[in-house]
Amino acid sequence: MSGQSTTPAGSGGLSRRAVLGGAGAGLAVGAAGGAWGGRASAQAPAAAGPGLGAARVPFHGARQGGITEPAQARVEWAAFDLLASTGRDGLAALLRGWSAAAARMAAGEPAAEGENQIALDAGPSSLTVTFGFGAGLFDKAGLADRRPAALAALPAFPGDALDPARSDGDLWVQVGADDALVAVHALRVLLRLATGLAAPRWLMSGFARTPGATPHPMTGRNLMGQVDGTNNPRPSDPDFEAAVFATGPDWMAGGSYAVLRRIRMLLEGWDTLPLDKQERIIGRRKSDGAPLSGGPGAVERTPVDLAATDPDGVLRIAPDAHVRVAAAASNGGAAMLRRGFSFHDGLLPDGSPDAGLLFAAYQADPARGFVPVQQRLARGDGLSRYLRHEASALFAVPPGAPAGGYVGQQLLEG
Amino acid sequence: MSGQSTTPAGSGGLSRRAVLGGAGAGLAVGAAGGAWGGRASAQAPAAAGPGLGAARVPFHGARQGGITEPAQARVEWAAFDLLASTGRDGLAALLRGWSAAAARMAAGEPAAEGENQIALDAGPSSLTVTFGFGAGLFDKAGLADRRPAALAALPAFPGDALDPARSDGDLWVQVGADDALVAVHALRVLLRLATGLAAPRWLMSGFARTPGATPHPMTGRNLMGQVDGTNNPRPSDPDFEAAVFATGPDWMAGGSYAVLRRIRMLLEGWDTLPLDKQERIIGRRKSDGAPLSGGPGAVERTPVDLAATDPDGVLRIAPDAHVRVAAAASNGGAAMLRRGFSFHDGLLPDGSPDAGLLFAAYQADPARGFVPVQQRLARGDGLSRYLRHEASALFAVPPGAPAGGYVGQQLLEG
C-alpha cells in the first residue's frame, strides 16, 4: 500500500511511522513509543528537537493515525451531527474531502490550493487526524443494515453524570499535533469542509506532554499527578492486535472502537489528601508509579502483587485501590489501549477547576474492553469518588485509507 | 543581585536569561530571541530539543519574567479581586507566597514542601510567572496614595464590545511554559495560594509556537495566518528600555504597564476573503510578511515605504492598511512591546469560532503606547472590521524581586 512504512515493524505489527522530513531523513518514530506511556522510544530520540515541526505521520495506511502514536502536545476533539439533507452521497463527499485535506496537512502541505497559510511555516508537527462514526450516522445515511453491533449504546454506569449536549454524535474527528496552531488550523479546515453537510455538536481541547519536557521517555502524568498508563497494552504483547483492532464487520476490519469520556477530576478534594492516602487510593507510589506491593526497590514496571501484605498482615494494595479493581476487571481478558489527554477549561461557577481527563480507549469490542472495566471501577474503585464522568461517546474508527482512497470508503462504496 | 545572569547582555540591557539546567550546562536563551518575533535566537538553538524541559528562566531579577522572553507554547492568564478582609498585610502575605512558589517552580523545584508532584518529571520548561496590579487594588489595600497615574482607566475605543466579567481585576497572574502540564500546575498552585485572600475573577488560556515547530526562528503567525510582530521593538533599539520599562512612581521603577485585550477574530469572514484582499488590508504579503511596498524581492524586515505607488499611481500600501495606520500612530513616538498568544475556545452559539488573540502590550506609559495606537487603529484600520475587542485590562507590572524578596515588596513595605 502506498505511503506505508518500509521499516521493519518490530512493534507488534504496527505499520505506521512518522518521518522526520528535514533533508530527506527518514527516522521512524511514533509507533514504538506508543500511547502506552513513553513519549518517544529509544528508536526515536529525534522526535523532540529541531525536527519537532518536521515530524510527520503519513495519513494513508492500513490503520488511521492517532491511535497507537504517542499522544501529541495538543488535541482537538470535535463531534458532528449529519444534516438531514446530506444522505449517503453527501457523507461520502464529506469523508472524501476530509481525508484529502487531512492527508495533505499530515504531509506538511496546504490543505487545498490557495489554502490560507495559517500554519505555513510550521511543519506537520506529527499531525494526525482520526475519523469515527457514531451509531446515529447509519440511519441518517441509509446504512442502518451496516451498523456494527459493537456500536450498541453503552450501559449506564453508577455515578455517571452525563451531559447529552457534550456526548455522542454522528461523526467524530480527532486532531492531534505537537504545535497548537497546527492542530487548531487543521480543526478549522475540517470544520469548514463540513459546512452544509454536518453540524458541529461539541468540541473539546486537551493536552499531553510537549516532546522534550522530560529528560527521558516515561509514562505521562495526569492532573492528579499520577503516572497514568503503566499497564497499557504494548504492541509487543502477543494479543495487542486482537485486543485493540476489530475484525468486523467487513468494512471495519482493521479499525477500532473508541470510547470517549470527559472525566472531570475533583481536584480540590484530591489535592488536600495526604500523599499516603493518594497512594493508597491508587495502589502506586506517586513519585515514580511503582506498585505499593513492591517495596522500596520497586519501579514503575514492577508487576503488581495483589496478595502482598505488610508485616501486620494488611494488604499492601488496598481492597478498593484503583490498580486492584482495574486488574480484577482485566482478569476476564478485557484490554483496551488508553490514549488520554488532560484538559483545563478554567473554573466552574463554584470556583473549582473544570479540569480532568479526556479519556479515550480503543478496543476491538467495547463489550469486552471498556464496559466491564468501567462497571467494576464505577462500583469498587476508591478513585471514583474523585471523578465525574460528564460526557460519553462511542465511535467506530474505520481502518485507514490507502493513497487515493478515503476513510470510510469500504462502508460508503462497499 | 543574586540569581541574575552573568552573561554579557548584548541585548539592550536585558539581564534575564534562561539556563539549560541539564548536567550543569548554562546556555543563555530567551532574551535575545525575544517577544519581538524570533522564537529562539541564534545563540539558543538548544532551546528546542531534549533540553526543552530543562530550560529555565530564573524568577529573581531586576525585571519580572514573561515580558521580554519569547512567548511560550502555553499561557494561562488569571485575574483576581482582593477580598475585603485581606487588606495590606494579607496582600503582602499573598505576594510573598506567590513569589516564593513561583521562584521554586521556575527553578524546577516543587512549589512547596510536600507539594503534589503533578509535573514532577518535567523540568520548568521555561516557566515564567508574572504578577500585575490593577487600579482597584490600591484602595482595597489602603495604598490609594501610591496608585500610579498610569493606571488611569483606558478610554473607550470605537468598536469596543467589552465584557466587564472578563475585564479588569485587582491582581493579574501570567503563567507561561513550553509544557502545558507545567503551566496548568503552576496556575493551580497560585490559585490555591490565593484562597481566602483573593477571588478569581477571570481566566484565559492561550498558545504560541512550540519550540522546534518551525525549522528556523521567525516571527510567529496568528490565527488569521498573518506574520504578527515584525515591527515589535527590539532590545537592541536605542529607545527600547525607555519605551517598555517605567521609571516611576518609585516602587514601579523598572516595571512596566501591561494592557491586555481579548481580541476575537471574525475568522469566518476573514477566511473567505481572497488572498490579495487580506494582503491589502494588512499591507504585507501573507506568505512571508514582506511589505507590499517592497516589490517581489522584499523580505519581512524590508522597511515599509508608505509613499510607494504602483505604475498607475495607486498607493501600494492602502490608505486603511493596518501597517499604515499603525505606523502613523507610531510616528508620535508611541511604542509598545507586544507579546500575544492565540486562543481557541471552541464555537460560539452561532457556530463561529470563539478564537483570536490574547493581546498583551508592555510599555512605560499606556498613554504614550497602547492608547494612541488603538485610537487610530479603531477608527482607521481596515483590519478592525474583522476584530472584536471583548475584554480589556490594565495592570502595573512591578519590577522583579531579588532573591529572598517578593514582587511588590517595594510597594507593600516601601
GROMACS .gro file of C-alpha atoms in nm, chain B residues 17-172:
model
  156
  431ARG     CA    1   1.837   3.457   3.089
  432ALA     CA    2   1.714   3.105   3.069
  433VAL     CA    3   1.950   2.831   3.170
  434LEU     CA    4   1.951   2.484   3.029
  435GLY     CA    5   1.994   2.306   3.354
  436GLY     CA    6   2.074   1.954   3.245
  437ALA     CA    7   2.416   1.837   3.351
  438GLY     CA    8   2.508   2.183   3.464
  439ALA     CA    9   2.502   2.333   3.119
  440GLY     CA   10   2.443   2.705   3.119
  441LEU     CA   11   2.342   2.815   2.775
  442ALA     CA   12   2.179   3.154   2.756
  443VAL     CA   13   1.845   3.151   2.583
  444GLY     CA   14   1.542   3.367   2.578
  445ALA     CA   15   1.621   3.731   2.597
  446ALA     CA   16   1.789   3.770   2.262
  447GLY     CA   17   1.515   3.575   2.088
  448GLY     CA   18   1.260   3.795   2.240
  449ALA     CA   19   0.889   3.858   2.223
  450TRP     CA   20   0.952   4.058   1.906
  451GLY     CA   21   0.935   3.761   1.680
  452GLY     CA   22   1.206   3.501   1.671
  453ARG     CA   23   1.122   3.204   1.889
  454ALA     CA   24   1.481   3.139   1.975
  455SER     CA   25   1.791   3.331   1.887
  456ALA     CA   26   2.094   3.207   1.704
  457GLN     CA   27   2.253   3.185   2.047
  458ALA     CA   28   1.993   2.940   2.157
  459PRO     CA   29   1.943   2.652   1.920
  460ALA     CA   30   1.919   2.416   2.212
  461ALA     CA   31   1.609   2.584   2.349
  462ALA     CA   32   1.422   2.335   2.134
  463GLY     CA   33   1.510   1.972   2.177
  464PRO     CA   34   1.585   1.740   2.459
  465GLY     CA   35   1.653   2.042   2.680
  466LEU     CA   36   1.310   2.197   2.637
  467GLY     CA   37   1.202   2.079   2.979
  468ALA     CA   38   1.526   2.177   3.147
  469ALA     CA   39   1.528   2.533   3.013
  470ARG     CA   40   1.465   2.772   3.296
  471VAL     CA   41   1.415   3.143   3.342
  472PRO     CA   42   1.521   3.249   3.692
  473PHE     CA   43   1.235   3.411   3.880
  474HIS     CA   44   1.450   3.657   4.064
  475GLY     CA   45   1.597   3.953   3.881
  476ALA     CA   46   1.568   4.321   3.807
  477ARG     CA   47   1.272   4.254   3.577
  478GLN     CA   48   0.989   4.007   3.611
  479GLY     CA   49   0.998   3.724   3.362
  480GLY     CA   50   0.736   3.679   3.094
  481ILE     CA   51   0.783   4.022   2.936
  482THR     CA   52   1.086   4.007   2.710
  483GLU     CA   53   1.121   3.629   2.691
  484PRO     CA   54   0.985   3.451   2.386
  485ALA     CA   55   0.617   3.363   2.416
  486GLN     CA   56   0.594   3.008   2.545
  487ALA     CA   57   0.386   2.732   2.389
  488ARG     CA   58   0.117   2.769   2.659
  489VAL     CA   59  -0.001   3.064   2.861
  490GLU     CA   60  -0.253   3.099   3.141
  491TRP     CA   61  -0.383   3.437   3.247
  492ALA     CA   62  -0.576   3.478   3.570
  493ALA     CA   63  -0.719   3.793   3.728
  494PHE     CA   64  -0.822   3.812   4.091
  495ASP     CA   65  -1.018   4.052   4.310
  496LEU     CA   66  -0.883   4.110   4.656
  497LEU     CA   67  -1.124   4.007   4.929
  498ALA     CA   68  -1.246   4.287   5.154
  499SER     CA   69  -1.093   4.121   5.459
  500THR     CA   70  -0.746   4.086   5.314
  501GLY     CA   71  -0.606   4.436   5.344
  502ARG     CA   72  -0.249   4.541   5.313
  503ASP     CA   73  -0.100   4.273   5.533
  504GLY     CA   74  -0.294   3.999   5.363
  505LEU     CA   75  -0.186   4.128   5.025
  506ALA     CA   76   0.177   4.125   5.135
  507ALA     CA   77   0.137   3.767   5.256
  508LEU     CA   78  -0.021   3.664   4.926
  509LEU     CA   79   0.252   3.825   4.719
  510ARG     CA   80   0.520   3.672   4.939
  511GLY     CA   81   0.368   3.328   4.900
  512TRP     CA   82   0.316   3.367   4.528
  513SER     CA   83   0.672   3.484   4.470
  514ALA     CA   84   0.821   3.203   4.676
  515ALA     CA   85   0.622   2.940   4.492
  516ALA     CA   86   0.696   3.092   4.153
  517ALA     CA   87   1.068   3.106   4.226
  518ARG     CA   88   1.075   2.741   4.324
  519MET     CA   89   0.875   2.624   4.027
  520ALA     CA   90   1.082   2.833   3.786
  521ALA     CA   91   1.389   2.655   3.924
  522GLY     CA   92   1.227   2.318   3.864
  523GLU     CA   93   1.164   2.255   4.233
  524PRO     CA   94   0.831   2.164   4.398
  525ALA     CA   95   0.628   2.473   4.483
  526ALA     CA   96   0.647   2.384   4.850
  527GLU     CA   97   0.743   2.102   5.087
  528GLY     CA   98   0.522   1.805   5.020
  529GLU     CA   99   0.390   1.958   4.701
  530ASN     CA  100   0.181   1.727   4.495
  531GLN     CA  101   0.420   1.632   4.219
  532ILE     CA  102   0.185   1.694   3.931
  533ALA     CA  103   0.459   1.799   3.693
  534LEU     CA  104   0.736   1.623   3.879
  535ASP     CA  105   0.922   1.471   3.586
  536ALA     CA  106   0.903   1.771   3.360
  537GLY     CA  107   1.157   2.045   3.406
  538PRO     CA  108   1.046   2.406   3.437
  539SER     CA  109   1.008   2.418   3.057
  540SER     CA  110   1.092   2.790   3.055
  541LEU     CA  111   0.824   2.864   3.314
  542THR     CA  112   0.769   3.230   3.385
  543VAL     CA  113   0.523   3.380   3.632
  544THR     CA  114   0.438   3.749   3.603
  545PHE     CA  115   0.235   3.948   3.855
  546GLY     CA  116   0.042   4.270   3.792
  547PHE     CA  117  -0.161   4.514   4.000
  548GLY     CA  118  -0.490   4.667   3.881
  549ALA     CA  119  -0.622   5.011   3.972
  550GLY     CA  120  -0.873   4.868   4.219
  551LEU     CA  121  -0.605   4.706   4.432
  552PHE     CA  122  -0.477   5.025   4.585
  553ASP     CA  123  -0.793   5.138   4.762
  554LYS     CA  124  -0.860   4.789   4.893
  555ALA     CA  125  -0.511   4.758   5.033
  556GLY     CA  126  -0.502   5.106   5.184
  557LEU     CA  127  -0.248   5.220   4.928
  558ALA     CA  128  -0.455   5.472   4.732
  559ASP     CA  129  -0.185   5.734   4.759
  560ARG     CA  130   0.060   5.508   4.580
  561ARG     CA  131  -0.157   5.426   4.280
  562PRO     CA  132   0.033   5.520   3.962
  563ALA     CA  133  -0.126   5.784   3.742
  564ALA     CA  134  -0.055   5.547   3.453
  565LEU     CA  135  -0.327   5.314   3.585
  566ALA     CA  136  -0.598   5.565   3.496
  567ALA     CA  137  -0.881   5.387   3.317
  568LEU     CA  138  -0.825   5.334   2.947
  569PRO     CA  139  -1.054   5.543   2.727
  570ALA     CA  140  -1.338   5.376   2.540
  571PHE     CA  141  -1.238   5.295   2.185
  572PRO     CA  142  -1.472   5.284   1.883
  573GLY     CA  143  -1.594   4.931   1.830
  574ASP     CA  144  -1.515   4.809   2.182
  575ALA     CA  145  -1.752   4.534   2.294
  576LEU     CA  146  -1.611   4.474   2.638
  577ASP     CA  147  -1.742   4.216   2.882
  578PRO     CA  148  -1.687   4.351   3.236
  579ALA     CA  149  -1.681   3.998   3.380
  580ARG     CA  150  -1.375   3.917   3.172
  581SER     CA  151  -1.212   4.256   3.210
  582ASP     CA  152  -1.004   4.431   3.477
  583GLY     CA  153  -0.919   4.284   3.816
  584ASP     CA  154  -0.717   4.379   4.122
  585LEU     CA  155  -0.436   4.132   4.053
  586TRP     CA  156  -0.311   3.960   3.742
   0.00000   0.00000   0.00000
